[in-house]
């Protein structure tokens, strides 16, 4: 996306959680604990992926994208699609986006990535 910045990838944390389950240090039910609202958001607002769930390995995960920011008002905390993010990036100065991957089969969920969007210029080099 054209205004994406301040990207944080949570892939290492995901890998550690999956490895903990596979090695037996954690039980699958400890990481398959998606809130019913998150599962509902995945069903109605999520975007399907081609990535198989790392826990149950039966279904593909769905990405659910949430937006937060002071300027957003009532929109803050809502699930949004990629097309909506593009429009919002042109309308608002700055807001943070969180992408959560969810398995609707076993309830695995993990924060995948977060980033900032909006019309504001990223901070320049400090002098």
Backbone as a printed PyTorch tensor [residue, N CA C, xyz], in Angstrom:
tensor([[[  0.8450,  -1.1670,   0.0000],
         [  0.0000,   0.0000,   0.0000],
         [  0.8940,   1.2350,   0.0000]],

        [[  0.4890,   2.2510,  -0.7040],
         [  1.3370,   3.4110,  -0.9620],
         [  1.8000,   4.1540,   0.2770]],

        [[  1.0280,   4.1950,   1.3390],
         [  1.4270,   4.9810,   2.5130],
         [  1.8390,   4.1130,   3.6990]],

        [[  2.0640,   2.8410,   3.4680],
         [  2.3960,   1.9190,   4.5640],
         [  3.7780,   2.2330,   5.1380]],

        [[  3.8490,   2.2860,   6.4650],
         [  5.1070,   2.5680,   7.1590],
         [  5.0510,   1.9960,   8.5650]],

        [[  6.1640,   2.0160,   9.2580],
         [  6.2680,   1.5020,  10.6310],
         [  5.7230,   0.0750,  10.7280]],

        [[  6.1970,  -0.7810,   9.8610],
         [  5.7230,  -2.1620,   9.7910],
         [  6.3800,  -3.0040,  10.8850]],

        [[  5.5600,  -3.7750,  11.5890],
         [  6.0470,  -4.7270,  12.5870],
         [  5.5260,  -6.1010,  12.1860]],

        [[  6.4400,  -7.0290,  11.9150],
         [  6.0820,  -8.3900,  11.5280],
         [  6.2360,  -9.2870,  12.7520]],

        [[  5.1900, -10.0330,  13.0770],
         [  5.1870, -10.8910,  14.2580],
         [  5.4590, -12.3550,  13.9080]],

        [[  6.1330, -12.5810,  12.7800],
         [  6.4170, -13.9330,  12.3070],
         [  7.2530, -14.7590,  13.2610]],

        [[  8.2330, -14.1460,  13.9290],
         [  9.0640, -14.9000,  14.8780],
         [  8.2550, -15.3810,  16.0690]],

        [[  7.3690, -14.5380,  16.5660],
         [  6.5100, -14.9390,  17.6920],
         [  5.5770, -16.0720,  17.2690]],

        [[  5.0660, -15.9920,  16.0510],
         [  4.1940, -17.0550,  15.5370],
         [  4.9730, -18.3660,  15.4500]],

        [[  6.1570, -18.3010,  14.8800],
         [  6.9790, -19.4970,  14.7420],
         [  7.2680, -20.1320,  16.1100]],

        [[  7.5480, -19.3000,  17.1070],
         [  7.8160, -19.8150,  18.4570],
         [  6.5840, -20.4930,  19.0500]],

        [[  5.4060, -19.8970,  18.8430],
         [  4.1740, -20.4970,  19.3740],
         [  3.8820, -21.8300,  18.7000]],

        [[  4.0420, -21.8800,  17.3900],
         [  3.7850, -23.1280,  16.6580],
         [  4.7730, -24.1960,  17.0890]],

        [[  6.0410, -23.8200,  17.2270],
         [  7.0650, -24.7910,  17.6580],
         [  6.7820, -25.3000,  19.0650]],

        [[  6.2760, -24.4510,  19.9360],
         [  5.9330, -24.8800,  21.3010],
         [  4.8380, -25.9380,  21.2840]],

        [[  3.8740, -25.7850,  20.3940],
         [  2.8040, -26.7830,  20.2840],
         [  3.3510, -28.0780,  19.7050]],

        [[  4.1200, -27.9650,  18.6590],
         [  4.6500, -29.1730,  17.9960],
         [  5.6120, -29.9500,  18.8760]],

        [[  6.3270, -29.2590,  19.7490],
         [  7.2790, -29.9440,  20.6370],
         [  6.6220, -30.4540,  21.9180]],

        [[  5.3560, -30.0950,  22.1400],
         [  4.6490, -30.5590,  23.3240],
         [  4.7750, -29.6600,  24.5430]],

        [[  5.4650, -28.5460,  24.4320],
         [  5.5870, -27.6220,  25.5670],
         [  4.2770, -26.8940,  25.8410]],

        [[  3.4520, -26.7480,  24.7950],
         [  2.1270, -26.1380,  24.9440],
         [  1.1080, -27.0420,  24.2750]],

        [[ -0.1180, -26.9520,  24.7540],
         [ -1.1880, -27.7170,  24.1230],
         [ -1.8460, -26.8490,  23.0520]],

        [[ -2.4000, -27.4910,  22.0520],
         [ -3.0640, -26.7640,  20.9770],
         [ -4.1800, -25.8860,  21.5300]],

        [[ -4.8880, -26.3810,  22.5250],
         [ -5.9960, -25.5770,  23.0590],
         [ -5.5120, -24.2920,  23.7430]],

        [[ -4.2140, -24.2510,  24.1020],
         [ -3.6700, -23.0320,  24.7000],
         [ -3.4930, -21.9160,  23.6700]],

        [[ -3.3350, -22.2830,  22.4060],
         [ -3.1470, -21.2720,  21.3660],
         [ -4.3610, -21.1700,  20.4410]],

        [[ -5.2660, -22.0950,  20.5420],
         [ -6.4850, -22.0790,  19.7220],
         [ -7.6300, -21.5330,  20.5640]],

        [[ -7.5470, -20.2420,  20.8330],
         [ -8.4590, -19.6190,  21.7980],
         [ -9.1010, -18.3490,  21.2590]],

        [[ -9.3910, -18.3290,  19.9770],
         [ -9.9670, -17.1240,  19.3770],
         [-11.2970, -16.7690,  20.0390]],

        [[-11.4620, -15.5080,  20.3290],
         [-12.6990, -14.9970,  20.9040],
         [-13.8300, -15.1740,  19.8870]],

        [[-15.0390, -15.4380,  20.3310],
         [-16.1550, -15.5900,  19.3850],
         [-16.3360, -14.3910,  18.4520]],

        [[-16.0730, -13.1670,  18.9330],
         [-16.1810, -11.9900,  18.0730],
         [-15.1250, -12.0040,  16.9670]],

        [[-13.9300, -12.5010,  17.2770],
         [-12.8820, -12.6030,  16.2660],
         [-13.2600, -13.6400,  15.2150]],

        [[-13.8130, -14.7590,  15.6490],
         [-14.2600, -15.7830,  14.7010],
         [-15.3820, -15.2500,  13.8090]],

        [[-16.2800, -14.4720,  14.3910],
         [-17.3690, -13.8740,  13.6130],
         [-16.8170, -12.8530,  12.6160]],

        [[-15.8450, -12.0510,  13.0500],
         [-15.2250, -11.0810,  12.1420],
         [-14.5190, -11.8040,  10.9960]],

        [[-13.8920, -12.9310,  11.2890],
         [-13.2270, -13.7110,  10.2340],
         [-14.2490, -14.2130,   9.2180]],

        [[-15.3830, -14.6530,   9.7100],
         [-16.4140, -15.2010,   8.8250],
         [-17.0280, -14.1270,   7.9270]],

        [[-17.3090, -12.9510,   8.4820],
         [-18.0360, -11.9360,   7.7300],
         [-17.1630, -10.8410,   7.1100]],

        [[-15.9880, -10.5790,   7.6870],
         [-15.1570,  -9.4760,   7.2090],
         [-13.7520,  -9.9030,   6.8100]],

        [[-13.4090, -11.1520,   7.0740],
         [-12.0570, -11.6280,   6.8040],
         [-11.7820, -11.8460,   5.3320]],

        [[-10.5070, -11.9270,   5.0380],
         [-10.0690, -12.1820,   3.6670],
         [ -9.3690, -13.5380,   3.6420]],

        [[ -9.9040, -14.4700,   2.8610],
         [ -9.3130, -15.8160,   2.7980],
         [ -7.8750, -15.7680,   2.2770]],

        [[ -7.0670, -16.7110,   2.7280],
         [ -5.6890, -16.8280,   2.2480],
         [ -5.4770, -18.2430,   1.7150]],

        [[ -4.3240, -18.4650,   1.1640],
         [ -3.9620, -19.8120,   0.7160],
         [ -3.0360, -20.4940,   1.7230]],

        [[ -2.8470, -19.8630,   2.8880],
         [ -1.9750, -20.4250,   3.9270],
         [ -2.7650, -21.3800,   4.8200]],

        [[ -2.2430, -22.5850,   4.9680],
         [ -2.8760, -23.5950,   5.8130],
         [ -2.6210, -23.2640,   7.2790]],

        [[ -3.5890, -23.5440,   8.1260],
         [ -3.4400, -23.3240,   9.5650],
         [ -2.2460, -24.1300,  10.0670]],

        [[ -1.3370, -23.4950,  10.8010],
         [ -0.1530, -24.2090,  11.2790],
         [ -0.4500, -25.1810,  12.4240]],

        [[ -1.6300, -25.1160,  12.9920],
         [ -1.9610, -25.9910,  14.1200],
         [ -2.7740, -27.1990,  13.6640]],

        [[ -3.9340, -26.9750,  13.0790],
         [ -4.7710, -28.1120,  12.6740],
         [ -4.4090, -28.6340,  11.2870]],

        [[ -3.8150, -27.8010,  10.4610],
         [ -3.3950, -28.1540,   9.1060],
         [ -4.5360, -28.6940,   8.2370]],

        [[ -5.7730, -28.2900,   8.5650],
         [ -6.9420, -28.7380,   7.7980],
         [ -7.5920, -27.6250,   6.9960]],

        [[ -7.5500, -26.4110,   7.5140],
         [ -8.2140, -25.2840,   6.8390],
         [ -7.2040, -24.1790,   6.5890]],

        [[ -7.5400, -23.3190,   5.6620],
         [ -6.7110, -22.1390,   5.4170],
         [ -7.0910, -21.0580,   6.4150]],

        [[ -6.1060, -20.2540,   6.7790],
         [ -6.3780, -19.1580,   7.7070],
         [ -7.0090, -17.9980,   6.9500]],

        [[ -7.6970, -17.1770,   7.6870],
         [ -8.3480, -15.9730,   7.1750],
         [ -7.6950, -14.7770,   7.8490]],

        [[ -7.4000, -13.7270,   7.0920],
         [ -6.8550, -12.5070,   7.6740],
         [ -7.9970, -11.5720,   8.0530]],

        [[ -7.9570, -11.0940,   9.2820],
         [ -8.9060, -10.0870,   9.7500],
         [ -8.0890,  -8.8330,  10.0430]],

        [[ -8.4950,  -7.7170,   9.4480],
         [ -7.7480,  -6.4760,   9.5520],
         [ -8.5430,  -5.4620,  10.3700]],

        [[ -7.9190,  -4.9940,  11.4590],
         [ -8.5470,  -4.0100,  12.3440],
         [ -7.8210,  -2.6810,  12.2260]],

        [[ -8.5540,  -1.5870,  12.4090],
         [ -7.9720,  -0.2460,  12.3360],
         [ -8.1870,   0.4860,  13.6690]],

        [[ -7.1640,   1.2430,  14.0550],
         [ -7.2290,   2.0360,  15.2790],
         [ -6.5400,   3.3780,  15.0380]],

        [[ -7.0970,   4.4420,  15.6130],
         [ -6.4740,   5.7540,  15.5070],
         [ -7.3740,   6.8160,  16.0960]],

        [[ -6.7560,   7.8650,  16.5820],
         [ -7.4960,   8.9550,  17.2200],
         [ -8.4820,   9.6210,  16.2710]],

        [[ -8.1210,   9.7630,  15.0060],
         [ -8.9830,  10.4440,  14.0400],
         [-10.1770,   9.6050,  13.5950]],

        [[-10.1450,   8.3260,  13.8270],
         [-11.1420,   7.4290,  13.2430],
         [-12.5150,   7.4890,  13.8960]],

        [[-12.5850,   7.9720,  15.1140],
         [-13.8790,   8.0600,  15.8020],
         [-14.5330,   6.6970,  15.9370]],

        [[-15.7860,   6.5660,  15.4840],
         [-16.5370,   5.3090,  15.6190],
         [-15.9570,   4.1790,  14.7850]],

        [[-15.1600,   4.5060,  13.7970],
         [-14.5610,   3.4880,  12.9270],
         [-13.4550,   2.7190,  13.6530]],

        [[-12.8410,   3.3440,  14.6610],
         [-11.7430,   2.7020,  15.3860],
         [-12.1920,   1.3750,  15.9810]],

        [[-11.3630,   0.3620,  15.7880],
         [-11.6490,  -0.9560,  16.3250],
         [-12.4640,  -1.8390,  15.3970]],

        [[-12.8300,  -1.3190,  14.2370],
         [-13.6300,  -2.1100,  13.2990],
         [-12.7460,  -2.9280,  12.3710]],

        [[-13.2860,  -4.0510,  11.9110],
         [-12.6190,  -4.8660,  10.8930],
         [-12.8720,  -4.2270,   9.5300]],

        [[-11.8250,  -4.1730,   8.7170],
         [-11.9150,  -3.5480,   7.3910],
         [-11.2680,  -4.4410,   6.3420]],

        [[-11.7260,  -4.3050,   5.1100],
         [-11.1300,  -5.0060,   3.9840],
         [-10.0200,  -4.1790,   3.3690]],

        [[ -9.2100,  -4.8060,   2.5390],
         [ -8.0860,  -4.1110,   1.9100],
         [ -8.5610,  -2.9260,   1.0740]],

        [[ -9.6500,  -3.0760,   0.3560],
         [-10.1760,  -1.9700,  -0.4610],
         [-10.5350,  -0.7760,   0.4210]],

        [[-11.1120,  -1.0380,   1.5760],
         [-11.4700,   0.0450,   2.5020],
         [-10.2250,   0.7310,   3.0500]],

        [[ -9.1580,  -0.0350,   3.2750],
         [ -7.9170,   0.5490,   3.7890],
         [ -7.3390,   1.5590,   2.8140]],

        [[ -7.4160,   1.2570,   1.5370],
         [ -6.9020,   2.1750,   0.5200],
         [ -7.6400,   3.5060,   0.5720]],

        [[ -8.9610,   3.4540,   0.6920],
         [ -9.7520,   4.6750,   0.8060],
         [ -9.4140,   5.4310,   2.0870]],

        [[ -9.3210,   4.6960,   3.1910],
         [ -9.0280,   5.3320,   4.4770],
         [ -7.6450,   5.9730,   4.4800]],

        [[ -6.6820,   5.3490,   3.8120],
         [ -5.3170,   5.8840,   3.7680],
         [ -5.2810,   7.2490,   3.0900]],

        [[ -6.2280,   7.5040,   2.2070],
         [ -6.3050,   8.8110,   1.5320],
         [ -7.1350,   9.8180,   2.3210]],

        [[ -7.9740,   9.3360,   3.2130],
         [ -8.8970,  10.1990,   3.9420],
         [ -8.3540,  10.6500,   5.3020]],

        [[ -7.6480,   9.7700,   6.0050],
         [ -7.1750,  10.0720,   7.3620],
         [ -5.6720,  10.3350,   7.3580]],

        [[ -5.2730,  11.1580,   8.3110],
         [ -3.8550,  11.5200,   8.4310],
         [ -2.9970,  10.3440,   8.8550]],

        [[ -3.4400,   9.6220,   9.8830],
         [ -2.6420,   8.4930,  10.3700],
         [ -3.4940,   7.5590,  11.2130]],

        [[ -3.3450,   6.2700,  10.9690],
         [ -4.0040,   5.2540,  11.7850],
         [ -3.2030,   3.9640,  11.6980]],

        [[ -3.3610,   3.1230,  12.7150],
         [ -2.6270,   1.8620,  12.7750],
         [ -3.5330,   0.7280,  12.3410]],

        [[ -2.9350,  -0.2180,  11.6320],
         [ -3.6380,  -1.3820,  11.1070],
         [ -3.0350,  -2.6300,  11.7370]],

        [[ -3.8850,  -3.5350,  12.1920],
         [ -3.4510,  -4.8150,  12.7660],
         [ -4.0910,  -5.9350,  11.9510]],

        [[ -3.2680,  -6.8630,  11.4780],
         [ -3.7650,  -7.9970,  10.7050],
         [ -3.6030,  -9.2540,  11.5710]],

        [[ -4.7280,  -9.9080,  11.8430],
         [ -4.7430, -11.1110,  12.6690],
         [ -5.1040, -12.2850,  11.7710]],

        [[ -4.3230, -13.3790,  11.8380],
         [ -4.6970, -14.5640,  11.0820],
         [ -5.5080, -15.4660,  11.9960]],

        [[ -6.5890, -16.0130,  11.4400],
         [ -7.5470, -16.7870,  12.2270],
         [ -7.8910, -18.0690,  11.4740]],

        [[ -7.9060, -19.1930,  12.1870],
         [ -8.4130, -20.4380,  11.6140],
         [ -9.8260, -20.6230,  12.1490]],

        [[-10.7830, -20.6660,  11.2500],
         [-12.1790, -20.8190,  11.6570],
         [-12.4940, -22.2630,  12.0310]],

        [[-11.5510, -23.1730,  11.8140],
         [-11.7550, -24.5630,  12.1790],
         [-11.3520, -24.8470,  13.6210]],

        [[-10.1030, -24.5160,  13.9700],
         [ -9.5960, -24.8560,  15.3070],
         [ -9.4800, -23.6530,  16.2360]],

        [[ -9.7630, -22.4490,  15.7480],
         [ -9.7140, -21.1930,  16.5250],
         [ -8.3050, -20.6700,  16.7840]],

        [[ -7.3080, -21.1630,  16.0150],
         [ -5.9670, -20.5720,  16.0870],
         [ -6.0870, -19.1040,  15.6950]],

        [[ -5.3630, -18.2460,  16.3760],
         [ -5.3090, -16.8360,  16.0070],
         [ -3.9790, -16.2670,  16.4390]],

        [[ -3.4570, -15.4060,  15.6160],
         [ -2.1650, -14.8010,  15.9290],
         [ -2.0450, -13.4770,  15.1960]],

        [[ -1.5390, -12.4780,  15.8900],
         [ -1.2630, -11.1930,  15.2600],
         [ -0.1430, -11.4020,  14.2530]],

        [[ -0.3970, -11.1160,  12.9850],
         [  0.5790, -11.3660,  11.9250],
         [  1.4680, -10.1520,  11.6610]],

        [[  0.8530,  -8.9910,  11.5290],
         [  1.6080,  -7.7920,  11.1890],
         [  0.8090,  -6.5590,  11.6180]],

        [[  1.5240,  -5.4850,  11.8840],
         [  0.8660,  -4.1990,  12.1180],
         [  1.6560,  -3.1410,  11.3490]],

        [[  0.9580,  -2.0760,  10.9730],
         [  1.6060,  -0.9950,  10.2400],
         [  0.7500,   0.2550,  10.3390]],

        [[  1.3280,   1.3710,   9.9220],
         [  0.6560,   2.6680,   9.9460],
         [  0.3310,   3.0520,   8.5080]],

        [[ -0.8690,   3.6150,   8.3150],
         [ -1.3000,   4.1620,   7.0330],
         [ -1.7850,   5.5880,   7.2390]],

        [[ -1.9060,   6.3220,   6.1750],
         [ -2.4750,   7.6630,   6.2320],
         [ -1.6990,   8.6440,   5.3800]],

        [[ -2.2260,   9.8630,   5.3110],
         [ -1.6540,  10.8900,   4.4510],
         [ -0.4610,  11.6010,   5.0630]],

        [[ -0.2420,  11.4760,   6.3580],
         [  0.8660,  12.1650,   7.0170],
         [  2.1930,  11.6220,   6.5070]],

        [[  3.1340,  12.5130,   6.3480],
         [  4.4610,  12.0820,   5.9320],
         [  5.1460,  11.3830,   7.0950]],

        [[  5.9170,  10.3310,   6.8110],
         [  6.6540,   9.6930,   7.8920],
         [  7.6810,  10.6810,   8.4430]],

        [[  8.0600,  10.5150,   9.7030],
         [  9.0270,  11.4540,  10.2860],
         [ 10.3450,  11.4260,   9.5080]],

        [[ 10.8970,  12.5940,   9.2950],
         [ 12.1730,  12.6920,   8.5820],
         [ 13.3450,  12.4600,   9.5240]],

        [[ 14.5470,  12.4900,   9.0010],
         [ 15.7210,  12.2940,   9.8480],
         [ 15.8530,  13.4380,  10.8540]],

        [[ 16.2100,  13.0790,  12.0670],
         [ 16.3650,  14.1110,  13.0990],
         [ 17.7280,  14.7790,  12.9420]],

        [[ 17.7340,  16.0700,  13.1970],
         [ 18.9890,  16.8510,  13.0470],
         [ 19.6530,  17.0830,  14.3510]]])
